[in-house]
Coordinates of C-alpha atoms in Angstrom, one line a residue:
X5 CA 37.5 114.3 48.9
X6 CA 35.5 114.0 52.2
X7 CA 36.8 117.6 53.2
X8 CA 35.2 118.7 49.6
X9 CA 31.7 117.1 50.7
X10 CA 32.1 119.0 54.2
X11 CA 33.3 122.6 52.7
X12 CA 30.6 125.3 53.4
X13 CA 30.7 126.4 49.5
X14 CA 28.1 129.5 50.4
X15 CA 30.5 130.8 53.0
X16 CA 33.3 130.6 51.0
X17 CA 31.8 132.2 48.2
X18 CA 30.4 135.2 50.5
X19 CA 34.4 135.5 51.6
X20 CA 35.6 135.5 48.5
X21 CA 32.8 138.2 47.2
X22 CA 33.9 140.3 50.1
X23 CA 37.6 140.0 49.5
X24 CA 36.6 141.0 45.4
X25 CA 34.8 143.9 47.2
X26 CA 37.5 145.2 49.1
X27 CA 40.2 144.9 46.2
X28 CA 38.1 147.0 44.1
X29 CA 37.0 149.5 46.7
X30 CA 39.8 151.8 46.1
X31 CA 41.8 152.8 43.0
X32 CA 45.2 152.4 44.3
X33 CA 45.3 148.6 45.1
X34 CA 45.9 147.2 42.1
X35 CA 48.9 145.0 43.3
X36 CA 50.8 145.9 39.9
X37 CA 47.9 145.0 37.5
X38 CA 46.1 148.4 36.2
X39 CA 43.7 146.0 34.2
X40 CA 42.4 144.5 37.1
X41 CA 42.6 140.9 35.8
X42 CA 43.5 139.3 38.9
X43 CA 39.8 140.6 40.1
X44 CA 38.8 139.0 37.1
X45 CA 39.7 135.7 37.4
X46 CA 38.9 135.8 41.1
X47 CA 35.2 137.2 40.1
X48 CA 35.2 133.7 37.5
X49 CA 36.8 131.4 40.7
X50 CA 33.4 132.7 42.2
X51 CA 30.9 132.0 39.5
X52 CA 31.9 128.7 39.9
X53 CA 31.4 128.4 43.7
X54 CA 27.9 129.7 42.9
X55 CA 27.4 127.3 40.5
X56 CA 28.5 124.5 43.0
X57 CA 26.0 126.2 45.6
X58 CA 22.8 126.5 43.6
X59 CA 23.7 122.6 42.4
X60 CA 24.0 121.8 45.9
X61 CA 20.6 123.6 46.6
X62 CA 18.7 122.4 44.2
X63 CA 19.5 118.9 44.8
X64 CA 19.2 119.2 48.6
X65 CA 15.8 120.9 48.0
X66 CA 16.8 123.8 50.1
X67 CA 15.6 126.9 47.7
X68 CA 11.9 126.4 47.9
X69 CA 11.6 129.7 50.5
X70 CA 9.7 132.4 48.5
X71 CA 12.7 134.8 48.3
X72 CA 14.3 132.4 46.3
X73 CA 11.6 131.5 44.1
X74 CA 11.3 135.1 43.4
X75 CA 15.0 135.2 42.7
X76 CA 15.1 132.7 40.4
X77 CA 12.0 134.3 38.8
X78 CA 13.5 137.4 38.2
X79 CA 17.0 135.5 36.9
X80 CA 14.8 133.8 34.1
X81 CA 13.4 136.8 33.1
X82 CA 16.5 138.3 32.9
X83 CA 18.3 135.3 31.0
X84 CA 15.6 135.6 28.4
X85 CA 16.1 139.2 27.9
X86 CA 19.5 138.4 27.4
X87 CA 18.7 135.9 24.9
X88 CA 16.1 138.2 23.0
X89 CA 19.1 141.1 22.8
X90 CA 22.1 139.3 21.8
X91 CA 22.8 141.6 19.2
X92 CA 23.7 144.7 21.8
X93 CA 24.9 141.8 24.2
X94 CA 29.1 141.5 25.1
X95 CA 31.1 139.5 27.2
X96 CA 30.8 142.4 30.1
X97 CA 27.0 142.0 30.0
X98 CA 27.1 138.7 30.7
X99 CA 29.8 138.6 33.4
X100 CA 27.2 141.2 34.6
X101 CA 24.4 138.8 34.8
X102 CA 26.6 136.0 36.2
X103 CA 27.7 137.9 39.3
X104 CA 24.3 138.9 39.8
X105 CA 23.9 135.3 40.3
X106 CA 26.4 135.2 42.7
X107 CA 24.6 138.1 44.3
X108 CA 21.1 136.1 44.6
X109 CA 22.4 132.9 45.4
X110 CA 25.8 132.8 47.2
X111 CA 25.7 135.6 49.1
X112 CA 21.9 135.2 50.9
X113 CA 22.4 131.4 51.6
X114 CA 22.3 130.5 55.0
X115 CA 20.9 127.4 54.4
X116 CA 21.5 124.6 57.9
X117 CA 22.9 127.8 59.6
X118 CA 22.3 128.2 63.3
X119 CA 21.2 131.2 64.5
X120 CA 24.9 131.8 66.7
X121 CA 26.6 131.0 63.2
X122 CA 25.0 133.8 61.6
X123 CA 25.4 136.2 63.8
X124 CA 28.7 135.5 64.0
X125 CA 29.3 136.1 60.3
X126 CA 27.5 138.9 59.9
X127 CA 29.5 140.2 62.9
X128 CA 32.7 139.2 61.2
X129 CA 32.2 141.2 58.3
X130 CA 30.8 144.4 60.0
X131 CA 34.2 144.6 62.0
X132 CA 36.3 144.2 59.1
X133 CA 34.6 146.4 56.7
X134 CA 34.5 148.9 59.7
X135 CA 38.4 148.9 60.4
X136 CA 39.1 148.8 57.0
X137 CA 37.0 152.2 56.0
X138 CA 37.5 153.7 59.4
X139 CA 42.0 153.2 58.6
X140 CA 41.1 154.8 55.2
X141 CA 38.8 157.5 56.3
X142 CA 41.1 158.5 58.8
X143 CA 44.3 159.1 56.5
X144 CA 42.1 160.7 54.3
X145 CA 41.2 163.1 57.0
X146 CA 45.0 163.6 57.7
X147 CA 45.7 164.1 54.4
X148 CA 43.1 167.0 54.4
X149 CA 44.6 168.6 57.3
X150 CA 48.0 168.5 55.8
X151 CA 46.8 169.8 52.6
X152 CA 47.6 167.3 50.2
X153 CA 45.8 168.2 46.9
X154 CA 45.9 164.6 45.5
X155 CA 42.6 163.5 47.8
X156 CA 40.3 167.0 46.0
X157 CA 38.4 167.6 42.9
X158 CA 39.0 171.1 43.7
X159 CA 41.5 172.6 46.0
X160 CA 39.9 176.3 46.2
X161 CA 39.6 176.6 49.9
X162 CA 37.4 178.1 51.8
X163 CA 35.3 177.6 48.7
X164 CA 33.2 174.2 48.4
X165 CA 35.1 171.5 47.5
X166 CA 34.5 167.6 46.8
X167 CA 36.7 165.2 48.9
X168 CA 37.4 162.0 47.3
X169 CA 39.8 160.5 49.5
X170 CA 41.0 157.1 48.4
X171 CA 38.0 156.0 47.0
X172 CA 37.5 156.1 43.1
X173 CA 34.9 159.2 43.5
X174 CA 33.3 161.1 46.2
X175 CA 29.8 159.3 46.4
X176 CA 31.6 156.0 47.3
X177 CA 33.4 157.7 49.9
X178 CA 30.0 159.5 50.9
X179 CA 28.2 156.3 51.1
X180 CA 30.7 154.2 52.8
X181 CA 31.2 156.6 55.4
X182 CA 27.2 156.3 55.9
X183 CA 27.4 152.4 56.4
X184 CA 30.7 152.7 58.6
X185 CA 28.7 155.3 60.7
X186 CA 26.0 152.9 61.1
X187 CA 28.0 149.8 61.8
X188 CA 29.5 152.1 64.6
X189 CA 25.7 152.3 66.1
X190 CA 25.6 148.6 65.7
X191 CA 28.6 147.8 67.9
X192 CA 27.9 150.5 70.2
X193 CA 25.1 148.4 71.7
X194 CA 25.8 147.0 75.2
X195 CA 29.9 148.1 74.7
X196 CA 32.2 148.6 77.2
X197 CA 33.2 152.5 77.8
X198 CA 36.2 151.7 76.3
X199 CA 34.8 151.0 73.1
X200 CA 32.7 154.3 73.5
X201 CA 35.9 155.8 73.3
X202 CA 36.8 154.4 70.1
X203 CA 33.7 154.5 68.3
X204 CA 32.4 157.9 69.3
X205 CA 35.6 159.9 67.4
X206 CA 35.2 157.2 64.7
X207 CA 31.9 158.2 63.9
X208 CA 33.2 161.7 63.8
X209 CA 35.5 160.7 61.1
X210 CA 33.1 159.2 58.9
X211 CA 30.7 161.8 59.4
X212 CA 33.2 164.4 58.5
X213 CA 34.1 162.6 55.4
X214 CA 30.5 162.3 54.4
X215 CA 30.4 166.3 54.5
X216 CA 33.4 166.9 52.7
X217 CA 32.3 164.5 49.8
X218 CA 29.5 166.9 48.9
X219 CA 27.8 163.7 48.0
X220 CA 24.3 164.6 47.9
X221 CA 23.3 161.0 46.7
X222 CA 25.0 159.8 50.1
X223 CA 23.4 162.7 52.4
X224 CA 20.1 161.6 51.2
X225 CA 20.6 158.2 52.2
X226 CA 21.6 159.1 55.7
X227 CA 18.8 161.0 55.8
X228 CA 16.3 158.6 54.9
X229 CA 18.4 156.0 57.4
X230 CA 18.2 158.8 60.6
X231 CA 13.9 159.1 59.5
X232 CA 14.0 155.6 60.3
X233 CA 15.8 155.4 63.5
X234 CA 13.8 159.0 64.6
X235 CA 10.5 157.1 64.0
X236 CA 12.2 154.0 66.3
X237 CA 13.5 156.4 68.8
X238 CA 10.3 158.4 69.1
X239 CA 7.8 155.0 69.4
X240 CA 10.5 153.9 72.3
X241 CA 11.2 156.9 73.9
X242 CA 14.1 155.7 75.8
X243 CA 17.5 157.5 76.5
X244 CA 18.6 156.6 72.9
X245 CA 16.0 158.4 71.5
X246 CA 17.0 161.9 72.6
X247 CA 20.6 160.9 71.1
X248 CA 19.0 160.1 67.9
X249 CA 16.7 163.1 67.9
X250 CA 20.0 165.4 69.1
X251 CA 21.9 163.9 66.3
X252 CA 18.9 164.8 63.7
X253 CA 18.5 168.0 65.0
X254 CA 21.9 168.6 64.2
X255 CA 21.7 167.3 60.6
X256 CA 19.0 169.7 60.0
X257 CA 21.2 172.8 61.4
X258 CA 24.2 171.6 59.1
X259 CA 21.6 171.7 56.2
X260 CA 20.2 175.0 57.0
X261 CA 23.6 176.5 57.5
X262 CA 26.2 175.0 55.3
X263 CA 23.5 174.1 52.2
X264 CA 25.1 171.0 50.8
X265 CA 23.2 171.4 47.9
X266 CA 24.9 174.3 47.0
X267 CA 28.1 172.4 47.0
X268 CA 27.3 170.3 43.6
X269 CA 29.7 171.0 41.0
X270 CA 27.1 172.1 38.8
X271 CA 25.9 175.2 39.4
X272 CA 28.0 176.2 42.5
X273 CA 27.1 179.9 42.3
X274 CA 23.3 179.1 42.5
X275 CA 21.6 178.4 45.8
X276 CA 19.2 175.4 45.9
X277 CA 16.2 177.5 46.4
X278 CA 17.2 180.0 43.1
X279 CA 17.6 176.6 41.0
X280 CA 13.5 175.8 42.4
X281 CA 12.4 179.4 41.7
X282 CA 14.0 179.4 38.5
X283 CA 12.0 176.1 37.5
X284 CA 8.8 177.4 38.7
X285 CA 9.2 180.4 36.8
X286 CA 10.4 179.2 33.4
X287 CA 7.9 177.9 30.7
X288 CA 11.0 176.7 28.3
X289 CA 11.3 173.3 27.9
X290 CA 14.9 173.1 27.5
X291 CA 15.6 175.5 30.0
X292 CA 13.7 173.6 32.7
X293 CA 15.5 169.9 31.9
X294 CA 19.3 172.2 32.0
X295 CA 18.0 173.2 35.8
X296 CA 16.5 169.6 36.1
X297 CA 20.1 168.5 35.3
X298 CA 21.6 170.8 37.8
X299 CA 19.8 169.9 40.6
X300 CA 20.3 166.0 40.1
X301 CA 23.6 166.2 38.6
X302 CA 22.7 165.6 35.0
X303 CA 20.4 162.5 36.1
X304 CA 17.4 163.8 34.6
X305 CA 18.8 163.3 31.4
X306 CA 20.1 159.8 31.9
X307 CA 16.9 158.6 33.2
X308 CA 14.7 160.4 30.4
X309 CA 17.0 158.6 27.8
X310 CA 16.8 155.6 29.5
X311 CA 13.2 155.3 30.0
X312 CA 12.8 156.4 26.4
X313 CA 15.1 153.3 25.4
X314 CA 13.0 151.0 28.1
X315 CA 10.0 152.1 26.2
X316 CA 11.0 150.6 22.7
X317 CA 11.1 146.9 24.5
X318 CA 8.7 147.5 27.3
X319 CA 7.7 144.0 27.6
X320 CA 11.4 142.0 28.7
X321 CA 13.9 144.7 28.4
X322 CA 17.3 145.3 26.6
X323 CA 19.1 143.1 28.4
X324 CA 22.3 143.5 30.9
X325 CA 25.1 146.1 30.2
X326 CA 23.5 147.6 26.8
X327 CA 22.7 151.1 27.8
X328 CA 25.4 152.6 25.8
X329 CA 24.9 150.3 23.1
X330 CA 21.7 151.0 23.0
X331 CA 21.8 154.3 23.1
X332 CA 22.7 154.5 19.5
X333 CA 19.0 154.2 18.4
X334 CA 18.3 157.6 20.6
X335 CA 17.3 160.4 17.7
X336 CA 19.3 162.8 20.7
X337 CA 22.7 164.2 19.1
X338 CA 23.6 165.5 22.6
X339 CA 22.6 162.2 24.6
X340 CA 23.4 162.1 27.9
X341 CA 24.6 158.3 27.5
X342 CA 26.8 159.0 24.9
X343 CA 28.8 161.9 26.4
X344 CA 29.0 160.3 29.7
X345 CA 29.8 156.8 28.7
X346 CA 26.8 155.6 31.4
X347 CA 26.4 151.7 31.1
X348 CA 23.6 152.1 34.0
X349 CA 20.4 154.2 34.5
X350 CA 21.6 155.2 37.7
X351 CA 18.2 154.5 39.3
X352 CA 16.9 150.9 41.0
X353 CA 13.6 150.8 39.1
X354 CA 14.6 152.4 36.1
X355 CA 17.4 150.0 35.8
X356 CA 14.9 147.2 36.3
X357 CA 12.4 148.4 34.2
X358 CA 15.4 149.1 31.3
X359 CA 17.1 145.7 31.8
X360 CA 13.9 143.3 31.9
X361 CA 11.1 145.3 30.6
X362 CA 7.8 145.6 33.0
X363 CA 7.5 142.1 33.4
X364 CA 11.3 142.2 35.4
X365 CA 10.4 145.8 37.1
X366 CA 7.2 143.8 38.5
X367 CA 9.2 141.2 40.0
X368 CA 11.5 143.7 41.5
X369 CA 8.9 145.8 43.1
X370 CA 7.6 142.2 44.5
X371 CA 11.0 141.2 46.0
X372 CA 11.3 144.4 47.4
X373 CA 8.0 144.6 48.9
X374 CA 8.5 141.2 50.4
X375 CA 11.7 142.2 52.0
X376 CA 10.3 145.3 53.8
X377 CA 8.1 143.2 55.3
X378 CA 10.5 140.6 56.3
X379 CA 12.5 143.9 57.5
X380 CA 9.6 144.6 59.7
X381 CA 9.2 141.3 61.1
X382 CA 12.8 141.1 62.2
X383 CA 13.0 144.2 64.0
X384 CA 9.9 143.3 65.9
X385 CA 11.1 140.0 66.8
X386 CA 14.3 140.2 67.6
X387 CA 15.6 140.4 70.9
X388 CA 18.3 142.8 70.7
X389 CA 16.0 145.6 68.4
X390 CA 18.8 148.3 68.6
X391 CA 21.4 146.0 66.5
X392 CA 18.5 144.3 64.4
X393 CA 17.6 148.3 63.5
X394 CA 21.3 149.3 62.5
X395 CA 21.3 146.3 60.1
X396 CA 18.0 148.0 58.7
X397 CA 19.4 151.1 58.4
X398 CA 22.3 150.2 56.5
X399 CA 19.9 148.2 53.7
X400 CA 18.0 151.4 53.5
X401 CA 21.0 153.3 52.9
X402 CA 21.9 151.3 50.0
X403 CA 18.3 151.1 48.7
X404 CA 17.9 155.1 48.9
X405 CA 21.8 155.0 47.2
X406 CA 20.6 152.6 44.7
X407 CA 17.9 155.3 43.3
X408 CA 20.2 157.9 42.5
X409 CA 23.3 155.9 41.8
X410 CA 24.5 152.2 41.3
X411 CA 23.6 149.4 43.6
X412 CA 21.3 146.4 44.3
X413 CA 21.1 145.2 40.9
X414 CA 24.0 144.7 38.3
X415 CA 26.6 145.9 41.0
X416 CA 29.5 144.2 42.5
X417 CA 30.9 146.5 44.9
X418 CA 30.6 146.4 49.0
X419 CA 27.3 148.3 49.6
X420 CA 25.5 145.8 47.1
X421 CA 27.2 142.4 49.1
X422 CA 25.9 143.7 52.0
X423 CA 22.6 144.8 50.8
X424 CA 22.1 141.1 49.7
X425 CA 24.1 139.6 52.6
X426 CA 21.7 141.5 55.2
X427 CA 18.5 140.6 53.6
X428 CA 19.5 137.1 52.9
X429 CA 20.3 136.6 56.5
X430 CA 16.9 138.4 57.6
X431 CA 14.9 136.1 55.7
X432 CA 16.6 133.1 57.6
X433 CA 16.9 134.8 61.1
X434 CA 13.1 135.3 60.6
X435 CA 12.2 131.9 61.0
X436 CA 13.3 132.5 65.0
X437 CA 13.9 135.0 67.3
X438 CA 17.5 136.0 67.1
X439 CA 19.8 138.7 69.0
X440 CA 22.3 140.0 66.4

């Protein structure tokens, strides 16, 4: 009993969440359980841990920071929205809500931790993730060189391919390669030459996987991360800034020469520039929508339909996981939601507006604006600005990715885990200057 009182419930929840994220990251790892019931039981146990963490923090009065007040406000709005949309809700929606509470109140809870404890725990997650993804990406590249067709959406070489590797889709291969690249930059700081010999080729493998994934979403996320890094490098004018600018120049050259926008599964024979020209010249609304769908991989119709559904309940939204059920109210017979079976709006703000209405959207904007301010203060006050900036780049990459795909809200993968892990740690670390 004394051991249970001393147990670090928050850390146990974070470890379990990380394990669940790794478990569901790769579709081939099911341990003979294709229905993922093992994962579900782990999630139920994590929800129980989260309840213990929340009760403990309420009793001890450790949830008074602005960060937790905003999270509690959004959780309350979400709970009300769920109650108002009981007819649309099902078990999966309730689980998504509970999983979101885990992200909010367990992953971000570093109350009572010293600066050194937070630093070591974060570095442990980064290192294990980097080793895990590096191994998978290395095997993926080996399979590519050996011509194994299992890893491809298309094997028409030398025409464009979409590499999936060991992941469930090319976008995941892309965004995890981005995160692994950023975490490699993190470990390059103040490391011995022996580490650099390993980390530089490791980054080359991740960049290659990102390119072959043909994930425009991940490429855009990396571009924004590089932009932030470039601004920092130009402000500092150190030798690292020269490496940053050289890297950005290489990305620009690759973009111009190979034009990754042409590698989309939609309209491979029409260049990005030609699509823009067609969009500007056409006056037919249906034709414009077709072109916009080609540019956004069908996201335009999804966003348009999601906003239409959200406008039907603009104040408190439609609840969680109800997008497909609510699509029955659409008059469009060719609904993109119905055709593709979407359950998420693939845009952070549209998803917040659809799920929790204008009230929830405002809370999310306030939360992200507050986190943005925390990020700036964190880099400014940190003793090791390079490593601090790398953590910020990882969070920014996930944020940009969530503008075009699933992430941050109502998602239980590792990219969402890292966003809330980094955000929660930064809020606590900002109370003191710390090297991370």
